[in-house]
Coordinates of N, CA, C and O in Angstrom, one line a residue:
M1 N 8.3 -4.5 -9.4 CA 7.1 -5.4 -10.0 C 7.0 -4.2 -11.3 O 6.8 -3.5 -11.0
P2 N 6.8 -4.9 -12.4 CA 7.3 -4.4 -13.7 C 5.9 -3.5 -13.9 O 4.5 -4.1 -13.9
F3 N 6.4 -3.0 -14.7 CA 5.1 -1.8 -14.8 C 4.6 -2.5 -16.7 O 5.0 -3.5 -17.0
P4 N 3.4 -2.5 -17.1 CA 2.9 -3.3 -18.3 C 3.8 -3.3 -19.3 O 4.4 -1.4 -19.7
S5 N 3.4 -3.8 -20.6 CA 3.7 -3.9 -22.0 C 2.4 -1.5 -22.5 O 2.0 -1.7 -22.2
S6 N 3.8 -1.7 -23.6 CA 2.7 -0.2 -24.1 C 1.0 -0.4 -24.2 O 0.4 -0.2 -24.9
T7 N 0.7 -2.0 -24.7 CA -0.4 -2.2 -24.9 C -0.9 -3.6 -24.8 O -2.9 -3.0 -24.7
A8 N -1.0 -3.6 -23.5 CA -1.7 -4.0 -21.8 C -2.6 -3.1 -21.4 O -1.5 -1.9 -21.3
E9 N -3.6 -3.3 -20.8 CA -4.8 -2.2 -20.5 C -4.8 -3.5 -19.0 O -5.6 -4.3 -18.4
R10 N -4.3 -2.6 -18.2 CA -4.8 -3.0 -16.8 C -6.1 -2.3 -16.0 O -6.1 -1.2 -16.3
G11 N -6.9 -2.7 -15.1 CA -8.2 -2.0 -14.3 C -9.1 -1.9 -15.1 O -9.1 -2.8 -15.8
Y12 N -10.0 -0.7 -15.2 CA -11.3 -0.5 -15.6 C -11.2 1.2 -15.6 O -10.5 1.4 -14.8
F13 N -11.7 1.5 -16.7 CA -11.7 2.5 -16.7 C -13.3 3.9 -16.3 O -13.8 3.2 -15.7
D14 N -12.9 4.9 -15.3 CA -13.6 4.9 -14.6 C -14.0 6.4 -15.1 O -12.9 7.2 -14.8
Q15 N -15.4 6.6 -15.1 CA -15.9 8.4 -16.0 C -15.6 9.1 -14.5 O -15.7 10.9 -15.1
R16 N -15.5 9.2 -14.1 CA -15.5 9.6 -12.5 C -14.2 10.5 -12.4 O -14.6 11.4 -12.5
F17 N -13.0 9.6 -12.6 CA -12.3 10.3 -12.5 C -11.7 10.6 -14.0 O -10.7 11.0 -14.2
N18 N -11.8 9.9 -15.5 CA -11.8 10.6 -16.5 C -10.6 9.9 -16.3 O -9.0 10.0 -16.9
A19 N -10.8 7.9 -15.9 CA -9.6 7.8 -16.0 C -8.7 6.4 -15.6 O -10.3 5.6 -15.2
R20 N -8.1 5.7 -15.8 CA -8.1 4.6 -15.5 C -7.7 3.6 -14.3 O -6.8 4.1 -13.5
I21 N -8.5 3.3 -13.4 CA -8.0 2.7 -12.1 C -7.2 1.2 -12.3 O -8.5 0.4 -12.8
I22 N -6.3 1.4 -11.3 CA -6.0 -0.2 -11.1 C -5.8 -0.4 -9.8 O -5.0 0.5 -8.3
N23 N -6.3 -1.1 -9.3 CA -6.5 -1.4 -8.0 C -5.5 -2.1 -7.6 O -4.9 -3.2 -8.0
V24 N -5.0 -1.8 -5.9 CA -3.5 -2.8 -5.1 C -4.4 -3.5 -4.2 O -5.4 -2.7 -3.2
A25 N -4.5 -4.4 -4.0 CA -5.0 -5.8 -3.5 C -4.0 -5.5 -1.9 O -3.0 -5.0 -2.0
P26 N -4.3 -5.8 -0.2 CA -3.6 -6.0 0.0 C -2.6 -6.6 0.2 O -2.5 -7.7 -0.3
G27 N -1.2 -6.8 0.8 CA -0.2 -7.2 0.7 C 0.5 -7.1 -0.7 O 1.8 -8.5 -1.1
A28 N 0.4 -6.3 -1.6 CA 0.6 -6.1 -2.8 C 1.3 -4.6 -3.5 O 1.1 -4.1 -2.7
Q29 N 1.1 -4.5 -4.2 CA 1.8 -3.0 -4.9 C 1.1 -3.3 -6.2 O 1.4 -4.2 -7.2
E30 N 1.1 -1.6 -7.0 CA 1.7 -1.2 -8.5 C 2.0 -0.4 -8.7 O 1.8 0.6 -7.5
L31 N 3.0 -0.1 -9.9 CA 3.3 1.3 -10.5 C 2.7 1.6 -11.2 O 1.7 0.8 -12.1
A32 N 3.1 2.8 -11.3 CA 2.1 3.3 -12.6 C 2.8 4.3 -13.3 O 3.9 5.3 -12.5
Q33 N 3.0 4.9 -14.8 CA 4.0 6.3 -14.8 C 2.8 6.9 -15.3 O 3.7 8.1 -16.8
R34 N 2.0 6.9 -16.2 CA 0.8 7.3 -17.3 C 0.0 8.8 -16.3 O -0.4 8.0 -16.4
A35 N -0.4 9.8 -17.1 CA -1.6 10.4 -16.6 C -1.8 9.9 -17.5 O -2.7 8.8 -18.1
G36 N -3.7 9.2 -16.5 CA -5.2 8.9 -16.4 C -4.9 7.8 -16.2 O -6.1 6.0 -15.6
E37 N -3.6 7.0 -15.7 CA -3.6 5.6 -14.1 C -3.6 6.0 -13.3 O -2.9 7.1 -12.2
V38 N -5.1 5.7 -12.4 CA -4.7 6.2 -11.0 C -5.2 5.0 -10.5 O -6.0 3.9 -10.4
L39 N -4.1 4.5 -8.9 CA -3.7 3.1 -8.3 C -4.9 3.6 -7.1 O -5.6 4.9 -6.7
S40 N -5.6 2.6 -6.9 CA -6.8 2.4 -5.9 C -7.0 1.0 -4.9 O -6.5 -0.1 -5.0
T41 N -7.1 1.9 -3.7 CA -6.8 0.5 -2.4 C -7.8 1.1 -1.4 O -7.9 2.2 -1.1
V42 N -8.6 -0.1 -0.5 CA -8.9 0.3 0.6 C -8.9 0.2 2.0 O -8.4 -0.8 2.1
L43 N -8.4 1.2 2.9 CA -7.7 0.8 3.8 C -8.4 1.3 4.6 O -9.4 2.1 5.6
G44 N -8.5 0.3 5.4 CA -8.7 0.3 7.2 C -7.6 -0.2 8.3 O -6.9 1.4 8.2
S45 N -7.4 -0.6 9.5 CA -6.0 -0.6 10.1 C -4.7 -0.5 9.1 O -3.5 -0.6 9.4
C46 N -4.9 -1.0 7.8 CA -3.5 -1.4 6.8 C -3.4 0.0 6.5 O -3.8 1.1 6.5
V47 N -2.2 0.5 5.9 CA -1.5 1.6 5.5 C -0.9 1.1 4.0 O -0.3 0.6 3.7
A48 N -1.3 2.3 3.7 CA -0.7 2.1 2.1 C -0.2 3.2 1.7 O -0.1 4.6 2.5
A49 N 1.3 3.2 1.1 CA 2.6 4.4 1.0 C 2.1 4.6 -0.2 O 1.9 3.6 -1.2
C50 N 2.6 6.0 -0.9 CA 2.2 6.0 -2.1 C 3.8 7.1 -3.0 O 3.6 8.1 -1.9
L51 N 4.6 6.4 -3.5 CA 6.0 7.6 -4.0 C 5.6 7.7 -5.5 O 5.4 6.7 -6.0
R52 N 6.7 8.7 -5.7 CA 7.0 8.7 -6.5 C 7.9 9.6 -7.0 O 8.3 10.4 -6.0
D53 N 8.3 9.8 -8.1 CA 9.7 10.8 -9.3 C 8.8 11.8 -9.2 O 8.4 11.8 -9.9
P54 N 8.7 12.8 -9.1 CA 7.7 14.4 -9.8 C 8.5 14.6 -11.2 O 8.3 14.8 -11.9
V55 N 9.7 14.4 -11.3 CA 10.4 14.8 -12.7 C 10.0 13.7 -13.4 O 9.5 13.8 -14.4
S56 N 10.1 12.0 -13.1 CA 10.1 11.2 -13.9 C 8.4 11.0 -14.5 O 8.3 10.5 -14.7
G57 N 7.6 11.2 -13.3 CA 6.7 10.7 -12.9 C 6.0 9.0 -13.2 O 5.1 8.6 -12.7
I58 N 7.1 8.6 -12.8 CA 7.1 7.6 -12.4 C 6.6 7.4 -10.2 O 7.2 7.6 -9.5
G59 N 5.5 6.2 -10.1 CA 4.9 6.6 -8.9 C 4.7 4.8 -9.1 O 4.1 4.1 -9.3
G60 N 4.2 4.6 -7.3 CA 3.2 3.2 -7.0 C 3.2 3.6 -5.8 O 3.2 4.6 -5.1
M61 N 2.3 2.5 -5.7 CA 1.4 2.3 -4.2 C 1.7 0.9 -4.1 O 1.8 0.0 -4.6
N62 N 1.6 1.5 -2.9 CA 1.8 -0.8 -1.4 C 0.4 -0.6 -1.0 O -0.3 0.7 -0.8
H63 N 0.6 -1.5 0.1 CA -1.2 -2.3 0.5 C 0.2 -2.9 2.2 O -0.6 -4.3 1.5
F64 N 0.2 -2.3 2.9 CA 0.9 -3.9 4.0 C -0.6 -3.4 5.5 O -1.2 -2.4 5.6
L65 N 0.5 -4.9 6.2 CA -1.6 -5.2 6.5 C -0.1 -5.0 8.2 O -1.7 -4.6 9.1
L66 N 0.7 -5.0 8.7 CA 1.6 -5.4 9.5 C 2.5 -4.8 9.0 O 3.5 -4.3 8.5
P67 N 2.5 -3.7 10.9 CA 4.2 -3.0 10.8 C 6.0 -4.4 10.3 O 6.1 -4.7 11.0
G68 N 6.4 -3.4 10.4 CA 7.6 -4.2 9.5 C 8.6 -4.7 10.7 O 9.2 -5.4 10.6
E69 N 8.0 -4.4 11.9 CA 8.8 -5.2 13.3 C 8.9 -6.7 12.5 O 9.7 -7.6 13.9
D70 N 7.5 -7.1 12.3 CA 6.9 -8.1 12.4 C 7.8 -9.1 12.1 O 7.6 -10.8 12.0
T71 N 8.5 -8.8 10.6 CA 9.6 -9.5 10.1 C 11.3 -9.4 10.7 O 11.1 -8.7 10.7
T72 N 11.5 -10.9 9.8 CA 13.3 -10.5 10.8 C 14.6 -11.3 8.6 O 15.4 -11.3 9.6
S73 N 13.8 -11.5 8.4 CA 13.8 -11.8 6.9 C 14.7 -11.8 6.2 O 14.3 -10.1 6.5
L74 N 16.3 -11.8 6.9 CA 17.5 -10.7 5.4 C 17.5 -11.4 3.7 O 18.0 -10.2 3.7
N75 N 16.3 -12.3 3.5 CA 16.2 -12.0 2.4 C 14.4 -11.8 1.8 O 14.1 -13.1 1.7
P76 N 14.1 -11.3 2.2 CA 12.6 -10.5 2.2 C 11.4 -11.5 -0.1 O 12.5 -11.0 -0.2
T77 N 10.7 -12.0 0.3 CA 10.3 -12.1 -1.0 C 9.3 -11.4 -0.7 O 8.1 -10.5 0.0
M78 N 8.5 -11.6 -2.1 CA 7.3 -10.7 -2.2 C 5.6 -11.5 -1.7 O 5.1 -10.6 -1.1
D79 N 6.6 -12.3 -0.9 CA 5.0 -13.1 0.1 C 5.3 -12.3 1.3 O 4.2 -12.1 2.5
D80 N 5.9 -11.3 1.6 CA 6.5 -10.4 2.6 C 6.0 -9.5 2.5 O 6.5 -8.4 3.6
M81 N 5.8 -9.7 1.3 CA 4.7 -7.9 1.3 C 4.4 -7.2 2.0 O 3.3 -6.5 1.8
R82 N 3.0 -8.2 3.1 CA 2.0 -8.0 4.2 C 2.7 -7.1 5.0 O 1.9 -6.6 6.0
F83 N 4.7 -7.2 5.5 CA 4.9 -7.1 6.0 C 5.3 -5.0 5.9 O 6.2 -5.2 4.6
G84 N 5.5 -4.3 6.3 CA 5.3 -2.7 6.5 C 7.2 -3.0 5.8 O 7.8 -1.9 4.6
T85 N 8.3 -3.4 6.3 CA 9.8 -2.9 6.2 C 9.5 -3.4 5.1 O 10.5 -3.1 3.4
A86 N 9.4 -4.9 4.1 CA 9.5 -5.2 2.7 C 8.2 -4.2 2.2 O 9.0 -4.6 0.8
A87 N 7.5 -4.6 2.0 CA 6.7 -3.5 1.0 C 6.8 -1.8 1.1 O 7.1 -2.1 -0.3
M88 N 8.2 -1.4 2.0 CA 8.3 -0.9 1.6 C 9.9 -0.5 0.5 O 10.0 -0.2 -0.3
E89 N 10.6 -2.2 0.7 CA 11.8 -1.5 0.3 C 11.5 -2.5 -1.1 O 12.2 -1.8 -2.1
F90 N 10.4 -3.1 -1.2 CA 10.3 -3.5 -2.9 C 9.1 -2.3 -3.8 O 10.0 -2.4 -4.7
L91 N 8.6 -1.1 -2.6 CA 8.2 -0.6 -3.6 C 9.5 0.8 -4.6 O 9.8 0.8 -5.6
I92 N 10.3 1.2 -3.1 CA 11.7 2.0 -3.6 C 12.5 0.6 -4.8 O 12.6 1.6 -5.7
N93 N 12.6 -0.1 -4.7 CA 13.9 -1.1 -5.3 C 12.9 -1.1 -6.6 O 14.2 -0.7 -8.2
A94 N 11.4 -1.7 -7.1 CA 10.9 -1.2 -7.5 C 10.9 0.3 -9.1 O 11.1 0.1 -9.7
L95 N 10.6 1.1 -8.5 CA 10.7 2.3 -8.9 C 12.1 3.1 -9.0 O 12.2 3.0 -10.5
L96 N 12.7 2.6 -7.7 CA 14.3 2.6 -9.3 C 14.8 1.9 -10.3 O 15.5 2.3 -11.7
K97 N 14.5 0.9 -10.3 CA 14.7 -0.4 -11.7 C 14.4 0.4 -12.4 O 14.8 0.8 -14.1
H98 N 13.1 1.1 -11.9 CA 12.1 1.5 -13.7 C 12.6 3.0 -13.9 O 11.7 4.1 -14.7
G99 N 13.5 3.3 -13.5 CA 14.0 4.7 -13.7 C 13.8 5.9 -12.4 O 14.1 7.3 -13.2
A100 N 13.1 5.8 -11.6 CA 13.2 7.1 -10.4 C 14.9 7.6 -10.0 O 15.1 6.5 -9.7
I101 N 14.8 8.1 -9.3 CA 15.8 8.6 -8.9 C 15.7 9.0 -7.5 O 14.8 9.6 -6.9
R102 N 16.3 7.7 -6.7 CA 15.8 8.1 -5.1 C 15.7 9.6 -4.0 O 15.3 9.5 -3.9
S103 N 16.9 10.0 -4.4 CA 17.2 11.9 -3.8 C 15.6 12.4 -3.9 O 15.0 13.6 -3.7
R104 N 15.0 11.9 -5.3 CA 13.7 12.4 -6.1 C 12.0 12.4 -5.0 O 11.2 12.9 -5.4
L105 N 12.6 10.9 -5.0 CA 11.2 10.7 -4.4 C 10.4 11.0 -3.0 O 11.3 11.4 -2.2
E106 N 8.9 11.2 -3.0 CA 8.0 11.7 -2.7 C 7.4 10.8 -1.6 O 6.6 10.2 -3.1
A107 N 6.6 11.1 -0.9 CA 5.8 10.2 0.0 C 4.9 11.2 0.1 O 4.5 12.3 0.8
K108 N 3.3 10.3 -0.5 CA 1.9 10.3 0.9 C 1.6 9.2 1.1 O 2.0 8.5 0.4
V109 N 0.8 9.3 3.1 CA 1.0 8.1 3.2 C -1.0 8.0 4.0 O -0.9 8.6 4.3
F110 N -1.5 7.2 4.5 CA -2.8 6.6 4.4 C -3.4 5.1 4.8 O -2.1 4.8 4.4
G111 N -4.0 5.5 5.8 CA -4.7 4.5 5.9 C -4.3 4.5 8.0 O -4.5 5.2 8.2
G112 N -4.0 3.0 8.6 CA -4.0 3.2 10.1 C -5.9 3.2 10.3 O -5.2 4.2 12.4
A113 N -6.2 3.3 10.5 CA -7.3 3.5 10.8 C -7.7 3.0 12.5 O -7.0 1.4 12.5
V114 N -8.3 3.3 13.2 CA -8.3 2.6 14.4 C -9.8 1.7 14.8 O -10.6 2.3 14.8
M115 N -9.8 0.3 14.1 CA -11.2 -0.3 13.9 C -12.0 -0.9 15.0 O -11.5 -0.3 16.4
I116 N -12.9 -1.7 15.0 CA -14.1 -1.4 15.7 C -13.7 -2.5 17.5 O -12.6 -3.5 16.8
G117 N -13.5 -1.8 18.3 CA -12.6 -2.4 19.2 C -11.5 -2.1 19.6 O -10.5 -2.6 20.5
G118 N -10.9 -0.9 19.1 CA -9.1 -1.1 18.8 C -9.4 0.0 20.0 O -9.9 0.8 20.5
S119 N -8.2 0.4 20.6 CA -7.4 1.3 21.1 C -6.2 2.1 20.1 O -5.8 1.8 20.0
S120 N -6.8 3.1 20.1 CA -5.3 3.7 18.9 C -3.4 3.7 20.2 O -3.7 4.2 19.5
E121 N -4.0 3.3 21.0 CA -2.6 2.8 21.8 C -2.1 1.7 21.3 O -1.0 1.2 21.3
T122 N -2.7 0.5 20.9 CA -2.6 -0.7 20.5 C -2.5 -1.6 19.5 O -2.4 -2.3 18.8
S123 N -3.5 -0.1 18.9 CA -4.0 -0.3 17.3 C -3.2 -1.1 16.3 O -2.1 -0.5 16.2
V124 N -3.5 -1.6 15.4 CA -2.6 -2.3 14.7 C -2.4 -1.0 13.3 O -1.2 -1.0 13.0
G125 N -3.3 -0.4 13.5 CA -3.5 0.6 12.7 C -2.7 1.4 13.0 O -1.9 2.6 11.7
T126 N -2.3 2.5 14.2 CA -1.9 2.9 14.5 C 0.1 2.6 14.4 O 0.5 3.2 14.5
K127 N 0.4 0.6 15.2 CA 1.4 0.4 14.6 C 2.0 0.6 13.1 O 2.6 0.8 12.8
N128 N 0.7 0.9 12.0 CA 1.0 0.8 10.8 C 1.2 2.3 10.6 O 2.9 2.6 9.7
A129 N 1.0 2.7 10.8 CA 0.9 4.5 10.5 C 2.6 4.6 11.1 O 3.1 5.4 10.3
A130 N 2.2 4.9 12.7 CA 3.8 4.6 13.1 C 5.1 4.9 12.5 O 6.0 4.8 12.7
F131 N 5.0 2.9 11.6 CA 6.4 2.4 11.2 C 6.3 3.2 9.7 O 7.4 3.4 9.8
A132 N 5.4 3.4 8.9 CA 5.8 4.0 7.8 C 6.1 5.3 8.1 O 7.4 5.5 7.2
M133 N 5.7 5.7 9.6 CA 6.5 7.8 9.4 C 7.9 7.1 9.6 O 8.5 8.4 9.5
R134 N 7.9 6.6 10.5 CA 9.5 6.5 10.9 C 10.2 6.6 10.0 O 11.8 6.3 9.4
F135 N 9.6 5.2 9.2 CA 10.8 4.4 8.2 C 11.2 5.3 6.4 O 12.5 5.5 6.6
L136 N 10.0 6.3 6.3 CA 10.6 7.0 5.6 C 11.4 8.2 6.5 O 12.4 9.0 5.5
A137 N 11.0 8.5 7.8 CA 11.8 9.6 7.9 C 13.3 9.2 8.2 O 14.7 9.6 7.6
R138 N 13.9 7.7 8.1 CA 14.5 6.8 8.4 C 15.4 7.1 6.8 O 16.6 7.5 6.7
E139 N 14.4 6.8 5.8 CA 15.2 6.6 4.5 C 15.3 8.8 4.2 O 15.9 8.2 2.4
G140 N 15.1 9.1 4.7 CA 15.4 10.4 4.1 C 14.7 10.9 3.2 O 14.3 11.9 2.2
I141 N 12.9 9.8 2.7 CA 11.9 10.4 2.0 C 11.0 11.7 2.5 O 9.8 11.2 3.3
P142 N 10.8 12.9 1.9 CA 9.7 13.6 2.2 C 8.0 13.1 2.1 O 8.2 12.4 1.5
V143 N 7.8 13.6 2.9 CA 6.3 13.0 2.9 C 6.0 14.3 2.9 O 5.4 15.8 3.3
A144 N 4.8 14.5 1.7 CA 4.2 15.5 1.2 C 2.7 15.5 1.8 O 2.2 17.0 2.1
A145 N 2.3 14.5 2.0 CA 1.0 14.6 2.6 C 0.7 13.4 3.1 O 1.0 12.5 3.2
E146 N 0.0 13.4 4.2 CA -0.4 12.1 4.7 C -1.9 12.2 5.4 O -2.7 13.4 6.1
D147 N -2.5 11.3 5.5 CA -4.1 11.0 5.7 C -4.1 10.0 7.3 O -4.4 8.5 6.1
L148 N -3.4 9.7 7.8 CA -3.7 8.6 9.2 C -4.7 8.6 10.5 O -4.9 9.6 10.3
G149 N -4.7 7.3 10.8 CA -5.6 7.4 11.9 C -7.2 7.4 11.3 O -7.9 6.9 10.3
G150 N -7.9 8.1 12.5 CA -9.4 7.7 12.2 C -10.3 6.4 12.8 O -9.3 6.1 13.1
D151 N -10.8 6.6 12.1 CA -11.8 4.7 12.6 C -13.1 5.1 12.0 O -13.7 3.7 12.5
R152 N -12.5 5.1 10.6 CA -13.3 4.1 9.6 C -12.2 4.1 8.0 O -11.7 4.5 8.4
P153 N -12.8 3.2 8.0 CA -12.1 3.0 6.4 C -12.3 3.9 5.8 O -13.0 4.9 5.2
R154 N -11.1 3.9 5.1 CA -11.1 4.8 3.7 C -11.0 4.0 2.5 O -10.3 3.4 2.7
R155 N -10.9 4.7 1.0 CA -10.5 4.0 -0.1 C -9.8 5.0 -0.7 O -10.1 7.0 0.0
V156 N -8.7 5.0 -0.9 CA -7.3 6.2 -1.5 C -7.2 6.0 -3.2 O -6.9 4.5 -3.3
N157 N -7.6 7.3 -3.5 CA -7.3 7.0 -5.3 C -5.7 8.0 -5.2 O -5.8 8.7 -4.9
Y158 N -4.8 7.3 -6.4 CA -3.7 8.1 -6.2 C -3.3 8.1 -7.6 O -3.2 7.1 -8.2
E159 N -2.9 9.2 -8.3 CA -2.2 9.1 -9.4 C -0.9 9.2 -9.7 O -0.8 11.3 -9.3
P160 N -0.2 9.0 -9.7 CA 1.7 8.9 -9.5 C 1.8 9.9 -11.0 O 2.8 10.9 -10.9
A161 N 1.4 10.0 -12.2 CA 1.7 11.3 -12.9 C 2.4 12.4 -12.4 O 2.8 13.4 -13.0
T162 N 0.3 12.7 -11.6 CA 0.4 14.3 -11.3 C 1.1 14.1 -9.5 O 1.1 15.6 -9.1
G163 N 0.8 13.4 -8.5 CA 1.1 13.3 -7.7 C -0.7 13.7 -7.0 O -0.2 13.9 -5.5
R164 N -1.3 13.7 -7.5 CA -3.2 13.8 -7.1 C -3.0 12.8 -5.8 O -3.3 11.7 -6.7
A165 N -4.3 13.0 -5.4 CA -4.8 11.9 -4.1 C -5.5 12.5 -3.6 O -6.5 13.5 -3.9
W166 N -7.1 10.7 -3.3 CA -8.5 12.0 -3.1 C -8.5 10.9 -2.1 O -8.6 9.6 -2.5
I167 N -9.4 11.7 -1.4 CA -9.9 10.4 0.1 C -11.0 10.4 0.0 O -11.8 10.8 0.2
N168 N -11.8 8.8 0.0 CA -13.0 9.2 0.6 C -13.3 7.9 2.0 O -12.7 6.8 1.4
W169 N -14.5 9.0 2.9 CA -13.9 8.2 3.7 C -15.4 6.7 3.3 O -16.4 7.3 3.2
L170 N -15.4 5.6 3.7 CA -16.5 4.8 3.3 C -17.3 4.8 4.7 O -16.7 5.7 5.9
A171 N -19.0 4.8 3.7 CA -20.0 4.9 5.2 C -19.7 3.9 5.8 O -19.3 2.6 6.8
P172 N -20.3 4.3 7.7 CA -20.5 4.0 9.1 C -20.8 2.2 8.8 O -20.0 1.3 9.5
Q173 N -21.5 2.1 8.4 CA -22.5 0.8 8.1 C -20.8 0.0 7.2 O -21.1 -1.0 7.1
R174 N -20.5 0.3 6.7 CA -19.0 -0.9 6.4 C -18.0 -1.2 7.2 O -17.3 -1.4 6.6
V175 N -17.6 -0.4 8.1 CA -16.7 -0.5 9.5 C -16.6 -1.8 9.6 O -15.7 -2.6 9.5
A176 N -17.5 -2.4 9.8 CA -18.2 -3.8 10.0 C -17.2 -5.3 8.8 O -16.4 -5.7 9.1
G177 N -17.8 -4.8 7.8 CA -17.3 -5.5 7.0 C -15.6 -5.5 6.5 O -15.0 -6.1 5.6
V178 N -15.0 -3.9 6.5 CA -14.0 -4.1 6.4 C -12.7 -4.4 7.4 O -11.4 -5.1 7.0
S179 N -13.5 -4.2 8.5 CA -13.1 -4.8 9.3 C -12.8 -6.3 10.2 O -11.2 -7.1 10.4
A180 N -13.9 -6.8 9.5 CA -14.1 -8.5 9.4 C -12.9 -8.5 8.2 O -12.6 -10.1 8.5
A181 N -12.8 -8.2 6.8 CA -12.2 -9.1 5.7 C -10.7 -9.0 6.4 O -9.8 -9.8 6.3
E182 N -10.3 -7.8 6.7 CA -8.8 -7.5 7.7 C -8.4 -8.8 8.6 O -7.8 -9.5 8.2
T183 N -9.4 -8.9 9.5 CA -9.1 -10.3 10.5 C -9.1 -11.1 10.0 O -8.2 -12.0 10.0
N184 N -9.9 -11.8 9.0 CA -10.0 -13.1 8.3 C -8.9 -13.2 7.3 O -7.8 -14.1 7.0
Y185 N -8.6 -12.1 6.8 CA -7.3 -12.4 5.5 C -5.7 -12.3 6.8 O -5.5 -13.0 6.2
R186 N -5.8 -11.8 8.1 CA -4.7 -12.0 8.7 C -4.9 -13.2 9.2 O -3.3 -14.4 9.4
R187 N -5.6 -14.1 9.5 CA -5.8 -15.8 10.2 C -4.9 -16.1 9.2 O -4.4 -17.7 9.5
S188 N -5.9 -16.0 7.7 CA -5.5 -17.1 6.6 C -3.8 -16.7 5.9 O -3.7 -18.0 6.0
L189 N -4.0 -15.6 6.7 CA -1.6 -15.5 6.4 C -1.4 -16.3 7.5 O -0.6 -17.3 7.2
A190 N -1.3 -16.4 8.9 CA -0.9 -17.0 10.2 C -1.1 -18.4 9.6 O -0.7 -19.3 10.4
R191 N -2.7 -19.3 9.1 CA -1.8 -20.8 8.8 C -1.5 -20.5 8.1 O -0.8 -21.7 7.8
W192 N -1.7 -19.7 6.7 CA -0.5 -20.0 5.7 C 1.0 -20.4 6.2 O 1.8 -20.8 5.8
D193 N 1.4 -18.9 7.5 CA 2.7 -19.3 8.4 C 3.1 -21.0 8.9 O 4.2 -21.2 8.2
Q194 N 2.0 -21.4 9.3 CA 2.2 -22.5 10.3 C 2.3 -23.8 8.9 O 3.6 -24.3 9.5
A195 N 1.6 -23.7 7.7 CA 1.8 -25.1 7.1 C 3.4 -24.4 6.5 O 4.1 -25.4 6.3
A196 N 3.6 -22.9 6.0 CA 4.8 -23.0 5.0 C 6.5 -23.2 6.0 O 7.5 -23.7 5.8
S197 N 6.4 -23.5 7.8 CA 7.0 -23.5 8.5 C 6.9 -25.5 8.8 O 8.9 -25.7 9.2
L198 N 6.5 -26.2 8.0 CA 6.4 -28.0 8.0 C 7.4 -28.6 7.1 O 7.5 -27.9 5.9
E199 N 8.0 -29.4 7.8 CA 9.1 -29.5 6.7 C 8.8 -30.9 6.0 O 8.1 -32.1 7.1
V200 N 9.2 -30.9 5.5 CA 8.4 -32.9 4.7 C 9.2 -33.3 3.6 O 10.0 -32.8 3.4
F201 N 9.3 -35.0 4.5 CA 10.8 -35.5 4.5 C 10.8 -36.4 3.3 O 9.2 -37.3 3.0

């Protein structure tokens, strides 16, 4: 996913951070390389991996909903970024395309909460978190920081140019809303996958 042109403005300016906030949607990724650009997302059971090259300051954030083992596509597309494997591979490749050096990449990983009614052993959040850490270990990308698990959603703000990250736990009354939004999104993906599998003659 390319960087914007030097004249394009993304997101909105937030005086609290003295920075431009760029939201990262579920199943998507965003890149940034300028100081004052902060990538932001809200995570329940989803996971966001934040990768950067600390020398160049190039970095990005993804937001995936399901662990990578749930996809078997040999040629993943952007639609597959809801799965961990595709989300990680697309983010790494995008960073390398824009000048990052793979051997210098470092990661910060967030999310993977056990939401309402979930069990820490079987929840999607636990599986997402375990997948992310396993993927990074396998690829030899060091994890500089992590904030995984818990039972509440969190907002993550990440500034790739400096590597700084801020975590804000959402109020308990927002747990049900985030959980419902994630459930509805997964159901919509299931319906989309079912429709996409139909052949039209």
